[in-house]
Amino acid sequence: MTALIGLVSNATGNSTRKKVPLWELLWFSVVANTSITGMNLSLMLNSVGFYQISKLSMIPVVCVMEWILHSKHYSDKVKISVLVVVVGVGVCTVTDVKVNAQGFICACVAVLSTSLQQISIGSLQTKYSIGSFELLSQTAPIQALSLLLFGPFVDYYLTGKLLASYKFSSAAFFFILLSCSLAVFCNISQYLCIGRFSATSFQVLGHMKTVCVLILGWLLFDSELTLKNILGMAIAILGMVVYSWAVEADKQTESKVSPLPKEASEENVELLKQQQQSDGSPLKDVELGKYQP
């Protein structure tokens, strides 16, 4: 559905198509499909509690991977706020924790591939100066085609059932179509958020979804909302507020202390030299650091 909307948007001229090397798109699609498969396998093989723990581990994993790949450093304020978010979401979601060898391996693959995929979304947008929807419209067709080709075989290997044996009903078709339509907005928001902010910010913001699920479940479906859930949600929201403040404070600090680029300084020197040549006046040491006779 995402690929179809992207193709229609490009055909009608509502979005532009910027060139991204095919090998980059193929590599990204492999990582993204591994993420999808790994997350589903992790949920299938592990308990819900361990699955939630693996999702919580993505924030520190993303931070470490951004430090390794892009030499990105985080202030103590950001680290503390991330820790508060992880603790809060963990308190309100983690219950039973059961793990086995296969589930643990799948969880590790899922966490690493998902973290790498989210970091790659931001780096590809920056590297090729491409918008979030333009990038999504180029990666979605490759992902859709590969999953349609290999997905049924993987399903059969895992469950022993062919996809064609499923009996479709009008209700099933409607909810599949509804799920795919909503997923388009989910995909677009992911690319937009990562492109505008960072993979770490997307992870922190993404845990607000967990809070909303708990609240809406209580309001709409009479799900149980315990004091433990409320306490965890409050801690998580507090961590998100502190994270927003910490990131903004770091940006202001960097803008105050960041020096002018070397290229800008060299350009200023050349302008001063041209001025000296045009009017014949000597350049002073306060302008170039040394006297030019």
mmCIF file of C-alpha atoms in Angstrom:
data_model
loop_
_atom_site.group_PDB
_atom_site.id
_atom_site.type_symbol
_atom_site.label_atom_id
_atom_site.label_comp_id
_atom_site.label_asym_id
_atom_site.label_seq_id
_atom_site.Cartn_x
_atom_site.Cartn_y
_atom_site.Cartn_z
ATOM 1 C CA MET A 1 0.000 0.000 0.000
ATOM 2 C CA THR A 2 2.861 2.385 0.802
ATOM 3 C CA ALA A 3 4.580 1.551 -2.485
ATOM 4 C CA LEU A 4 1.329 2.094 -4.424
ATOM 5 C CA ILE A 5 0.740 5.521 -2.876
ATOM 6 C CA GLY A 6 4.354 6.485 -3.602
ATOM 7 C CA LEU A 7 4.063 5.448 -7.250
ATOM 8 C CA VAL A 8 0.786 7.361 -7.668
ATOM 9 C CA SER A 9 2.301 10.442 -6.019
ATOM 10 C CA ASN A 10 5.313 10.364 -8.365
ATOM 11 C CA ALA A 11 3.126 9.786 -11.436
ATOM 12 C CA THR A 12 0.840 12.722 -10.610
ATOM 13 C CA GLY A 13 3.771 15.061 -9.902
ATOM 14 C CA ASN A 14 2.918 15.557 -6.231
ATOM 15 C CA SER A 15 6.410 14.413 -5.268
ATOM 16 C CA THR A 16 9.771 14.476 -7.015
ATOM 17 C CA ARG A 17 12.053 11.500 -7.536
ATOM 18 C CA LYS A 18 15.662 12.043 -6.559
ATOM 19 C CA LYS A 19 18.284 9.515 -7.531
ATOM 20 C CA VAL A 20 19.568 7.149 -4.874
ATOM 21 C CA PRO A 21 21.970 4.361 -5.940
ATOM 22 C CA LEU A 22 20.193 1.033 -6.381
ATOM 23 C CA TRP A 23 22.697 -0.826 -4.216
ATOM 24 C CA GLU A 24 21.921 1.534 -1.297
ATOM 25 C CA LEU A 25 18.186 0.891 -1.715
ATOM 26 C CA LEU A 26 18.742 -2.881 -1.900
ATOM 27 C CA TRP A 27 20.977 -2.865 1.175
ATOM 28 C CA PHE A 28 18.460 -0.774 3.114
ATOM 29 C CA SER A 29 15.591 -3.067 2.069
ATOM 30 C CA VAL A 30 17.466 -6.145 3.302
ATOM 31 C CA VAL A 31 18.053 -4.485 6.686
ATOM 32 C CA ALA A 32 14.441 -3.275 6.912
ATOM 33 C CA ASN A 33 12.993 -6.687 5.976
ATOM 34 C CA THR A 34 15.282 -8.361 8.511
ATOM 35 C CA SER A 35 13.903 -5.934 11.100
ATOM 36 C CA ILE A 36 10.289 -6.809 10.258
ATOM 37 C CA THR A 37 10.962 -10.554 10.276
ATOM 38 C CA GLY A 38 13.074 -10.415 13.420
ATOM 39 C CA MET A 39 10.504 -8.437 15.412
ATOM 40 C CA ASN A 40 7.694 -10.836 14.459
ATOM 41 C CA LEU A 41 9.808 -13.894 15.237
ATOM 42 C CA SER A 42 10.841 -12.372 18.561
ATOM 43 C CA LEU A 43 7.205 -11.841 19.510
ATOM 44 C CA MET A 44 6.308 -15.369 18.381
ATOM 45 C CA LEU A 45 9.117 -17.166 20.221
ATOM 46 C CA ASN A 46 9.461 -15.043 23.388
ATOM 47 C CA SER A 47 7.121 -14.003 26.141
ATOM 48 C CA VAL A 48 5.523 -10.573 25.869
ATOM 49 C CA GLY A 49 7.639 -9.391 28.798
ATOM 50 C CA PHE A 50 10.950 -10.260 27.135
ATOM 51 C CA TYR A 51 9.691 -8.817 23.845
ATOM 52 C CA GLN A 52 9.052 -5.511 25.622
ATOM 53 C CA ILE A 53 12.511 -5.602 27.188
ATOM 54 C CA SER A 54 14.085 -6.131 23.756
ATOM 55 C CA LYS A 55 12.161 -3.130 22.408
ATOM 56 C CA LEU A 56 13.339 -1.010 25.344
ATOM 57 C CA SER A 57 16.942 -1.974 24.613
ATOM 58 C CA MET A 58 16.715 -0.282 21.214
ATOM 59 C CA ILE A 59 17.265 3.201 22.686
ATOM 60 C CA PRO A 60 20.725 2.441 24.163
ATOM 61 C CA VAL A 61 21.592 0.322 21.099
ATOM 62 C CA VAL A 62 20.705 3.212 18.759
ATOM 63 C CA CYS A 63 22.816 5.574 20.878
ATOM 64 C CA VAL A 64 25.819 3.229 20.761
ATOM 65 C CA MET A 65 25.461 2.615 17.014
ATOM 66 C CA GLU A 66 25.205 6.344 16.262
ATOM 67 C CA TRP A 67 28.352 6.865 18.336
ATOM 68 C CA ILE A 68 30.177 4.108 16.400
ATOM 69 C CA LEU A 69 28.916 5.006 12.908
ATOM 70 C CA HIS A 70 28.631 8.789 13.117
ATOM 71 C CA SER A 71 30.771 9.714 16.172
ATOM 72 C CA LYS A 72 27.713 11.228 17.805
ATOM 73 C CA HIS A 73 28.026 12.077 21.487
ATOM 74 C CA TYR A 74 25.268 12.590 24.033
ATOM 75 C CA SER A 75 25.298 14.839 27.069
ATOM 76 C CA ASP A 76 24.689 13.525 30.563
ATOM 77 C CA LYS A 77 21.270 15.213 30.572
ATOM 78 C CA VAL A 78 20.181 13.262 27.494
ATOM 79 C CA LYS A 79 21.523 9.974 28.881
ATOM 80 C CA ILE A 80 19.660 10.446 32.174
ATOM 81 C CA SER A 81 16.392 11.364 30.414
ATOM 82 C CA VAL A 82 16.650 8.282 28.160
ATOM 83 C CA LEU A 83 17.216 6.117 31.232
ATOM 84 C CA VAL A 84 14.108 7.609 32.880
ATOM 85 C CA VAL A 85 12.003 6.815 29.783
ATOM 86 C CA VAL A 86 13.276 3.224 29.657
ATOM 87 C CA VAL A 87 12.564 2.698 33.363
ATOM 88 C CA GLY A 88 9.071 4.206 33.083
ATOM 89 C CA VAL A 89 8.021 2.129 30.076
ATOM 90 C CA GLY A 90 9.562 -0.948 31.663
ATOM 91 C CA VAL A 91 7.579 -0.474 34.872
ATOM 92 C CA CYS A 92 4.244 -0.215 33.058
ATOM 93 C CA THR A 93 4.732 -2.924 30.401
ATOM 94 C CA VAL A 94 7.159 -5.638 31.520
ATOM 95 C CA THR A 95 5.437 -8.482 33.361
ATOM 96 C CA ASP A 96 6.407 -12.117 32.812
ATOM 97 C CA VAL A 97 9.880 -12.613 31.383
ATOM 98 C CA LYS A 98 10.601 -15.967 29.748
ATOM 99 C CA VAL A 99 13.410 -16.474 27.254
ATOM 100 C CA ASN A 100 14.823 -19.323 25.186
ATOM 101 C CA ALA A 101 17.847 -19.620 22.922
ATOM 102 C CA GLN A 102 15.989 -19.233 19.612
ATOM 103 C CA GLY A 103 13.933 -16.320 20.912
ATOM 104 C CA PHE A 104 17.019 -14.584 22.306
ATOM 105 C CA ILE A 105 18.859 -14.835 18.960
ATOM 106 C CA CYS A 106 15.807 -13.497 17.093
ATOM 107 C CA ALA A 107 15.486 -10.628 19.570
ATOM 108 C CA CYS A 108 19.161 -9.682 19.119
ATOM 109 C CA VAL A 109 18.820 -9.741 15.309
ATOM 110 C CA ALA A 110 15.615 -7.689 15.540
ATOM 111 C CA VAL A 111 17.117 -5.035 17.816
ATOM 112 C CA LEU A 112 20.320 -4.641 15.771
ATOM 113 C CA SER A 113 18.588 -4.558 12.381
ATOM 114 C CA THR A 114 15.829 -2.200 13.545
ATOM 115 C CA SER A 115 18.353 0.184 15.072
ATOM 116 C CA LEU A 116 20.495 0.122 11.929
ATOM 117 C CA GLN A 117 17.430 0.675 9.729
ATOM 118 C CA GLN A 118 16.323 3.728 11.685
ATOM 119 C CA ILE A 119 19.823 5.237 11.650
ATOM 120 C CA SER A 120 20.058 4.568 7.895
ATOM 121 C CA ILE A 121 16.812 6.463 7.251
ATOM 122 C CA GLY A 122 18.362 9.638 8.633
ATOM 123 C CA SER A 123 21.781 9.152 7.026
ATOM 124 C CA LEU A 124 20.318 8.465 3.554
ATOM 125 C CA GLN A 125 18.140 11.575 3.727
ATOM 126 C CA THR A 126 21.153 13.683 4.701
ATOM 127 C CA LYS A 127 23.574 12.049 2.247
ATOM 128 C CA TYR A 128 21.375 12.478 -0.838
ATOM 129 C CA SER A 129 19.393 15.574 0.265
ATOM 130 C CA ILE A 130 16.173 13.657 -0.205
ATOM 131 C CA GLY A 131 12.857 14.171 1.561
ATOM 132 C CA SER A 132 11.311 11.567 3.827
ATOM 133 C CA PHE A 133 8.416 10.686 1.508
ATOM 134 C CA GLU A 134 10.701 10.599 -1.555
ATOM 135 C CA LEU A 135 12.971 8.104 0.207
ATOM 136 C CA LEU A 136 10.011 6.046 1.406
ATOM 137 C CA SER A 137 8.517 5.884 -2.094
ATOM 138 C CA GLN A 138 11.795 4.417 -3.398
ATOM 139 C CA THR A 139 12.383 1.854 -0.644
ATOM 140 C CA ALA A 140 8.792 0.637 -0.252
ATOM 141 C CA PRO A 141 8.447 -1.031 -3.707
ATOM 142 C CA ILE A 142 11.637 -3.052 -3.188
ATOM 143 C CA GLN A 143 10.561 -4.108 0.299
ATOM 144 C CA ALA A 144 7.040 -5.002 -0.864
ATOM 145 C CA LEU A 145 8.263 -7.082 -3.815
ATOM 146 C CA SER A 146 10.839 -8.994 -1.775
ATOM 147 C CA LEU A 147 8.403 -9.703 1.076
ATOM 148 C CA LEU A 148 5.687 -10.863 -1.353
ATOM 149 C CA LEU A 149 8.164 -13.237 -3.001
ATOM 150 C CA PHE A 150 9.883 -14.683 0.066
ATOM 151 C CA GLY A 151 7.291 -14.113 2.812
ATOM 152 C CA PRO A 152 5.008 -17.081 1.984
ATOM 153 C CA PHE A 153 7.961 -19.500 1.932
ATOM 154 C CA VAL A 154 9.207 -18.245 5.306
ATOM 155 C CA ASP A 155 5.670 -18.551 6.712
ATOM 156 C CA TYR A 156 5.408 -22.133 5.476
ATOM 157 C CA TYR A 157 8.799 -23.022 6.946
ATOM 158 C CA LEU A 158 7.806 -21.640 10.342
ATOM 159 C CA THR A 159 4.162 -22.740 10.586
ATOM 160 C CA GLY A 160 3.778 -25.569 8.080
ATOM 161 C CA LYS A 161 0.792 -23.781 6.518
ATOM 162 C CA LEU A 162 0.497 -22.245 3.081
ATOM 163 C CA LEU A 163 -0.749 -18.697 2.814
ATOM 164 C CA ALA A 164 -3.099 -19.766 0.014
ATOM 165 C CA SER A 165 -4.921 -22.102 2.425
ATOM 166 C CA TYR A 166 -6.219 -19.155 4.453
ATOM 167 C CA LYS A 167 -9.926 -18.567 3.822
ATOM 168 C CA PHE A 168 -10.544 -14.887 3.224
ATOM 169 C CA SER A 169 -13.760 -13.295 4.404
ATOM 170 C CA SER A 170 -15.096 -9.813 3.738
ATOM 171 C CA ALA A 171 -14.352 -8.836 7.342
ATOM 172 C CA ALA A 172 -10.765 -10.140 7.134
ATOM 173 C CA PHE A 173 -10.204 -8.323 3.853
ATOM 174 C CA PHE A 174 -11.586 -5.082 5.323
ATOM 175 C CA PHE A 175 -9.346 -5.169 8.380
ATOM 176 C CA ILE A 176 -6.277 -6.099 6.341
ATOM 177 C CA LEU A 177 -6.984 -3.141 4.056
ATOM 178 C CA LEU A 178 -7.560 -0.881 7.079
ATOM 179 C CA SER A 179 -4.330 -2.068 8.715
ATOM 180 C CA CYS A 180 -2.332 -1.440 5.521
ATOM 181 C CA SER A 181 -3.845 2.032 5.121
ATOM 182 C CA LEU A 182 -2.985 2.998 8.693
ATOM 183 C CA ALA A 183 0.514 1.553 8.204
ATOM 184 C CA VAL A 184 1.123 4.101 5.431
ATOM 185 C CA PHE A 185 0.730 6.946 7.936
ATOM 186 C CA CYS A 186 2.905 5.047 10.412
ATOM 187 C CA ASN A 187 5.673 4.642 7.807
ATOM 188 C CA ILE A 188 5.514 8.281 6.716
ATOM 189 C CA SER A 189 5.616 9.536 10.306
ATOM 190 C CA GLN A 190 8.655 7.339 11.025
ATOM 191 C CA TYR A 191 10.630 8.715 8.079
ATOM 192 C CA LEU A 192 9.526 12.291 8.845
ATOM 193 C CA CYS A 193 10.475 12.094 12.519
ATOM 194 C CA ILE A 194 13.873 10.487 11.923
ATOM 195 C CA GLY A 195 14.666 12.885 9.073
ATOM 196 C CA ARG A 196 13.705 15.929 11.139
ATOM 197 C CA PHE A 197 15.192 14.824 14.465
ATOM 198 C CA SER A 198 17.130 11.568 14.964
ATOM 199 C CA ALA A 199 16.713 7.830 15.442
ATOM 200 C CA THR A 200 17.108 8.268 19.202
ATOM 201 C CA SER A 201 14.371 10.908 19.326
ATOM 202 C CA PHE A 202 12.114 8.600 17.305
ATOM 203 C CA GLN A 203 12.676 5.791 19.806
ATOM 204 C CA VAL A 204 11.894 8.057 22.766
ATOM 205 C CA LEU A 205 8.800 9.435 21.036
ATOM 206 C CA GLY A 206 7.752 5.940 19.976
ATOM 207 C CA HIS A 207 7.297 4.894 23.592
ATOM 208 C CA MET A 208 4.516 7.474 23.853
ATOM 209 C CA LYS A 209 2.599 4.996 21.686
ATOM 210 C CA THR A 210 2.862 2.446 24.495
ATOM 211 C CA VAL A 211 1.389 4.950 26.933
ATOM 212 C CA CYS A 212 -1.458 5.748 24.504
ATOM 213 C CA VAL A 213 -2.183 2.025 23.976
ATOM 214 C CA LEU A 214 -2.572 1.493 27.718
ATOM 215 C CA ILE A 215 -4.814 4.548 28.154
ATOM 216 C CA LEU A 216 -7.004 3.795 25.106
ATOM 217 C CA GLY A 217 -7.266 0.150 26.128
ATOM 218 C CA TRP A 218 -8.598 1.277 29.495
ATOM 219 C CA LEU A 219 -11.010 3.827 27.968
ATOM 220 C CA LEU A 220 -12.333 1.764 25.047
ATOM 221 C CA PHE A 221 -11.983 -1.884 26.050
ATOM 222 C CA ASP A 222 -12.105 -1.813 29.861
ATOM 223 C CA SER A 223 -8.555 -3.120 30.110
ATOM 224 C CA GLU A 224 -7.095 -3.169 33.595
ATOM 225 C CA LEU A 225 -5.062 -0.104 34.520
ATOM 226 C CA THR A 226 -3.178 -0.691 37.755
ATOM 227 C CA LEU A 227 -1.286 1.710 39.983
ATOM 228 C CA LYS A 228 1.929 0.157 38.589
ATOM 229 C CA ASN A 229 0.859 1.083 35.033
ATOM 230 C CA ILE A 230 -0.026 4.649 36.038
ATOM 231 C CA LEU A 231 3.275 5.102 37.893
ATOM 232 C CA GLY A 232 5.247 3.757 34.930
ATOM 233 C CA MET A 233 3.425 6.018 32.460
ATOM 234 C CA ALA A 234 4.052 9.057 34.652
ATOM 235 C CA ILE A 235 7.780 8.255 34.856
ATOM 236 C CA ALA A 236 7.963 7.685 31.069
ATOM 237 C CA ILE A 237 6.209 10.975 30.256
ATOM 238 C CA LEU A 238 8.487 12.805 32.690
ATOM 239 C CA GLY A 239 11.502 11.280 30.924
ATOM 240 C CA MET A 240 10.173 12.414 27.524
ATOM 241 C CA VAL A 241 9.716 15.974 28.779
ATOM 242 C CA VAL A 242 13.228 15.999 30.240
ATOM 243 C CA TYR A 243 14.613 14.527 27.003
ATOM 244 C CA SER A 244 13.025 17.319 24.933
ATOM 245 C CA TRP A 245 14.490 19.923 27.270
ATOM 246 C CA ALA A 246 17.937 18.278 27.254
ATOM 247 C CA VAL A 247 18.104 18.064 23.447
ATOM 248 C CA GLU A 248 17.040 21.700 23.076
ATOM 249 C CA ALA A 249 19.558 22.804 25.711
ATOM 250 C CA ASP A 250 22.338 20.932 23.888
ATOM 251 C CA LYS A 251 21.408 22.614 20.594
ATOM 252 C CA GLN A 252 21.582 26.063 22.183
ATOM 253 C CA THR A 253 24.939 25.258 23.768
ATOM 254 C CA GLU A 254 26.380 24.015 20.471
ATOM 255 C CA SER A 255 25.165 27.110 18.621
ATOM 256 C CA LYS A 256 26.932 29.374 21.125
ATOM 257 C CA VAL A 257 30.292 27.614 21.192
ATOM 258 C CA SER A 258 30.579 26.299 17.621
ATOM 259 C CA PRO A 259 33.356 28.195 15.764
ATOM 260 C CA LEU A 260 33.097 29.496 12.234
ATOM 261 C CA PRO A 261 33.991 26.893 9.610
ATOM 262 C CA LYS A 262 37.529 26.954 8.295
ATOM 263 C CA GLU A 263 36.226 27.570 4.784
ATOM 264 C CA ALA A 264 34.423 30.721 5.965
ATOM 265 C CA SER A 265 37.617 32.046 7.574
ATOM 266 C CA GLU A 266 39.612 31.474 4.385
ATOM 267 C CA GLU A 267 36.937 33.245 2.358
ATOM 268 C CA ASN A 268 37.169 36.263 4.686
ATOM 269 C CA VAL A 269 40.948 36.370 4.233
ATOM 270 C CA GLU A 270 40.606 36.311 0.450
ATOM 271 C CA LEU A 271 38.043 39.131 0.580
ATOM 272 C CA LEU A 272 40.399 41.224 2.699
ATOM 273 C CA LYS A 273 43.259 40.583 0.266
ATOM 274 C CA GLN A 274 41.094 41.655 -2.659
ATOM 275 C CA GLN A 275 40.116 44.813 -0.781
ATOM 276 C CA GLN A 276 43.802 45.638 -0.134
ATOM 277 C CA GLN A 277 44.634 45.172 -3.790
ATOM 278 C CA SER A 278 41.762 47.411 -4.919
ATOM 279 C CA ASP A 279 42.341 50.396 -2.621
ATOM 280 C CA GLY A 280 46.107 49.996 -1.955
ATOM 281 C CA SER A 281 45.713 50.111 1.839
ATOM 282 C CA PRO A 282 47.864 47.700 3.902
ATOM 283 C CA LEU A 283 46.211 44.884 5.778
ATOM 284 C CA LYS A 284 46.598 45.136 9.536
ATOM 285 C CA ASP A 285 47.634 42.350 11.836
ATOM 286 C CA VAL A 286 44.237 42.420 13.528
ATOM 287 C CA GLU A 287 42.744 41.385 10.203
ATOM 288 C CA LEU A 288 45.085 38.606 9.126
ATOM 289 C CA GLY A 289 47.126 37.869 12.232
ATOM 290 C CA LYS A 290 50.256 39.379 10.610
ATOM 291 C CA TYR A 291 51.193 42.574 8.811
ATOM 292 C CA GLN A 292 51.083 42.541 5.014
ATOM 293 C CA PRO A 293 53.455 45.204 3.612
#
